[in-house]
Each structure stands twice: as structure tokens, then as C-alpha cells.
Amino acid sequence: MNLQEKKLEFIAEVHTSALNKYQDEMILDFIEYWTETDRRKKKMRFESQKFFSMGRRLSTWARNDKKWNAPKILNTQVRGATTITERLLNGLSND
């Protein structure tokens, strides 16, 4: 499986786990952070973790997001996309 396919699989798992639980901007930040690649473009950050439970990571991220970040005004339209999935896929197509 190549890096792009792994990223799509990760996004699908996040979408399933986060559905109607978290704000879109927080989900996008989470995905950007955990899918960052190493210098050789072989692995993403989440693959380097010994343990990675999507639900636990998301809940911890959300708890820390509330604690460390001021409330954000959400922009519901990014490049014409209307759903979080469309926004994520649009971002991938521009990589």
C-alpha cells in the first residue's frame, strides 16, 4: 500500500470515529498532524507509534484542543467543499 492509500485509509477511519463528535477544524488539524511524513516519505507519524487507538487519540486531542486553543470560527466552505470528507479529499488532491 502506498503512502497516499494509507492516508486515505487513515482519513476514512478518522471520519468513522469522529462522525458528529468533533468540530471539522479540529479533525483537520488532527489528520494533518498524524499523517505528517518522515524525511524519507516512507512513514506517517501515526505509523511510528507503538500504540495507536484512534478513539483515544481523538478524545485526547479534543480535550487538549479545548484547553490550549481559543474557540475558532469555522469556515464551512473550503474550495467549494461542503462536508468534512470532501474537504479532506480536496486537500489530498492538491498535495
PDB file of C-alpha atoms in Angstrom:
ATOM      1  CA  MET A   1       0.000   0.000   0.000  1.00  0.00           C
ATOM      2  CA  ASN A   2       1.477   3.349  -0.984  1.00  0.00           C
ATOM      3  CA  LEU A   3       1.535   6.455   1.200  1.00  0.00           C
ATOM      4  CA  GLN A   4      -1.489   8.071  -0.492  1.00  0.00           C
ATOM      5  CA  GLU A   5      -3.605   4.928   0.041  1.00  0.00           C
ATOM      6  CA  LYS A   6      -2.558   4.759   3.698  1.00  0.00           C
ATOM      7  CA  LYS A   7      -3.530   8.396   4.153  1.00  0.00           C
ATOM      8  CA  LEU A   8      -6.953   7.802   2.585  1.00  0.00           C
ATOM      9  CA  GLU A   9      -7.482   4.801   4.856  1.00  0.00           C
ATOM     10  CA  PHE A  10      -6.474   6.876   7.896  1.00  0.00           C
ATOM     11  CA  ILE A  11      -8.889   9.666   6.901  1.00  0.00           C
ATOM     12  CA  ALA A  12     -11.723   7.169   6.477  1.00  0.00           C
ATOM     13  CA  GLU A  13     -11.039   5.741   9.938  1.00  0.00           C
ATOM     14  CA  VAL A  14     -10.947   9.230  11.479  1.00  0.00           C
ATOM     15  CA  HIS A  15     -14.185  10.130   9.728  1.00  0.00           C
ATOM     16  CA  THR A  16     -15.878   6.992  11.070  1.00  0.00           C
ATOM     17  CA  SER A  17     -14.580   7.540  14.613  1.00  0.00           C
ATOM     18  CA  ALA A  18     -15.229  11.285  14.726  1.00  0.00           C
ATOM     19  CA  LEU A  19     -18.613  11.405  12.991  1.00  0.00           C
ATOM     20  CA  ASN A  20     -20.745  14.109  14.682  1.00  0.00           C
ATOM     21  CA  LYS A  21     -18.454  14.191  17.736  1.00  0.00           C
ATOM     22  CA  TYR A  22     -15.857  16.831  16.932  1.00  0.00           C
ATOM     23  CA  GLN A  23     -15.568  20.098  15.026  1.00  0.00           C
ATOM     24  CA  ASP A  24     -14.297  19.952  11.459  1.00  0.00           C
ATOM     25  CA  GLU A  25     -11.294  22.197  12.088  1.00  0.00           C
ATOM     26  CA  MET A  26     -10.137  20.024  14.973  1.00  0.00           C
ATOM     27  CA  ILE A  27     -10.440  16.917  12.800  1.00  0.00           C
ATOM     28  CA  LEU A  28      -8.422  18.544  10.018  1.00  0.00           C
ATOM     29  CA  ASP A  29      -5.686  19.544  12.488  1.00  0.00           C
ATOM     30  CA  PHE A  30      -5.636  16.002  13.881  1.00  0.00           C
ATOM     31  CA  ILE A  31      -5.276  14.486  10.411  1.00  0.00           C
ATOM     32  CA  GLU A  32      -2.573  16.938   9.341  1.00  0.00           C
ATOM     33  CA  TYR A  33      -0.550  16.184  12.455  1.00  0.00           C
ATOM     34  CA  TRP A  34      -0.824  12.393  12.410  1.00  0.00           C
ATOM     35  CA  THR A  35      -0.286  11.986   8.649  1.00  0.00           C
ATOM     36  CA  GLU A  36       2.888  14.057   8.539  1.00  0.00           C
ATOM     37  CA  THR A  37       5.589  12.010   6.803  1.00  0.00           C
ATOM     38  CA  ASP A  38       9.145  11.316   7.832  1.00  0.00           C
ATOM     39  CA  ARG A  39      12.034  12.805   5.874  1.00  0.00           C
ATOM     40  CA  ARG A  40      12.223   9.840   3.516  1.00  0.00           C
ATOM     41  CA  LYS A  41       8.463   9.955   2.832  1.00  0.00           C
ATOM     42  CA  LYS A  42       8.155   6.301   3.887  1.00  0.00           C
ATOM     43  CA  LYS A  43       6.060   6.509   7.075  1.00  0.00           C
ATOM     44  CA  MET A  44       3.481   8.788   8.599  1.00  0.00           C
ATOM     45  CA  ARG A  45       3.605   9.890  12.219  1.00  0.00           C
ATOM     46  CA  PHE A  46       0.828   7.546  13.375  1.00  0.00           C
ATOM     47  CA  GLU A  47       2.707   4.549  11.932  1.00  0.00           C
ATOM     48  CA  SER A  48       5.702   5.322  14.146  1.00  0.00           C
ATOM     49  CA  GLN A  49       3.681   4.919  17.338  1.00  0.00           C
ATOM     50  CA  LYS A  50       3.954   1.674  19.281  1.00  0.00           C
ATOM     51  CA  PHE A  51       0.290   2.033  20.268  1.00  0.00           C
ATOM     52  CA  PHE A  52      -2.367   3.990  18.391  1.00  0.00           C
ATOM     53  CA  SER A  53      -6.045   3.802  19.295  1.00  0.00           C
ATOM     54  CA  MET A  54      -8.000   6.170  17.056  1.00  0.00           C
ATOM     55  CA  GLY A  55     -10.779   6.788  19.591  1.00  0.00           C
ATOM     56  CA  ARG A  56      -8.398   7.507  22.445  1.00  0.00           C
ATOM     57  CA  ARG A  57      -6.171   9.740  20.336  1.00  0.00           C
ATOM     58  CA  LEU A  58      -9.168  11.734  19.104  1.00  0.00           C
ATOM     59  CA  SER A  59     -10.620  12.217  22.583  1.00  0.00           C
ATOM     60  CA  THR A  60      -7.247  13.315  23.962  1.00  0.00           C
ATOM     61  CA  TRP A  61      -6.759  15.674  21.014  1.00  0.00           C
ATOM     62  CA  ALA A  62     -10.229  17.181  21.575  1.00  0.00           C
ATOM     63  CA  ARG A  63      -9.609  17.622  25.298  1.00  0.00           C
ATOM     64  CA  ASN A  64      -6.267  19.336  24.631  1.00  0.00           C
ATOM     65  CA  ASP A  65      -7.750  21.437  21.836  1.00  0.00           C
ATOM     66  CA  LYS A  66     -10.322  22.878  24.240  1.00  0.00           C
ATOM     67  CA  LYS A  67      -7.644  23.501  26.839  1.00  0.00           C
ATOM     68  CA  TRP A  68      -4.986  25.080  24.609  1.00  0.00           C
ATOM     69  CA  ASN A  69      -6.876  26.805  21.814  1.00  0.00           C
ATOM     70  CA  ALA A  70      -9.341  29.636  21.846  1.00  0.00           C
ATOM     71  CA  PRO A  71     -12.635  28.860  20.096  1.00  0.00           C
ATOM     72  CA  LYS A  72     -12.316  29.072  16.328  1.00  0.00           C
ATOM     73  CA  ILE A  73     -14.826  30.453  13.874  1.00  0.00           C
ATOM     74  CA  LEU A  74     -15.466  27.627  11.452  1.00  0.00           C
ATOM     75  CA  ASN A  75     -15.498  28.189   7.733  1.00  0.00           C
ATOM     76  CA  THR A  76     -17.919  25.644   6.334  1.00  0.00           C
ATOM     77  CA  GLN A  77     -16.802  26.161   2.750  1.00  0.00           C
ATOM     78  CA  VAL A  78     -13.268  25.270   1.639  1.00  0.00           C
ATOM     79  CA  ARG A  79     -12.709  25.283  -2.099  1.00  0.00           C
ATOM     80  CA  GLY A  80     -16.418  24.610  -2.647  1.00  0.00           C
ATOM     81  CA  ALA A  81     -16.493  21.508  -0.425  1.00  0.00           C
ATOM     82  CA  THR A  82     -19.410  21.169   1.938  1.00  0.00           C
ATOM     83  CA  THR A  83     -18.578  18.130   4.058  1.00  0.00           C
ATOM     84  CA  ILE A  84     -15.508  17.213   6.083  1.00  0.00           C
ATOM     85  CA  THR A  85     -14.855  14.231   3.804  1.00  0.00           C
ATOM     86  CA  GLU A  86     -14.940  16.414   0.694  1.00  0.00           C
ATOM     87  CA  ARG A  87     -12.632  18.933   2.353  1.00  0.00           C
ATOM     88  CA  LEU A  88     -10.133  16.205   3.230  1.00  0.00           C
ATOM     89  CA  LEU A  89     -10.220  14.651  -0.212  1.00  0.00           C
ATOM     90  CA  ASN A  90      -9.801  18.067  -1.850  1.00  0.00           C
ATOM     91  CA  GLY A  91      -6.738  18.638   0.301  1.00  0.00           C
ATOM     92  CA  LEU A  92      -5.272  15.314  -0.803  1.00  0.00           C
ATOM     93  CA  SER A  93      -5.792  16.025  -4.462  1.00  0.00           C
ATOM     94  CA  ASN A  94      -3.773  19.226  -4.067  1.00  0.00           C
ATOM     95  CA  ASP A  95      -0.771  17.514  -2.404  1.00  0.00           C
TER      96      ASP A  95
END
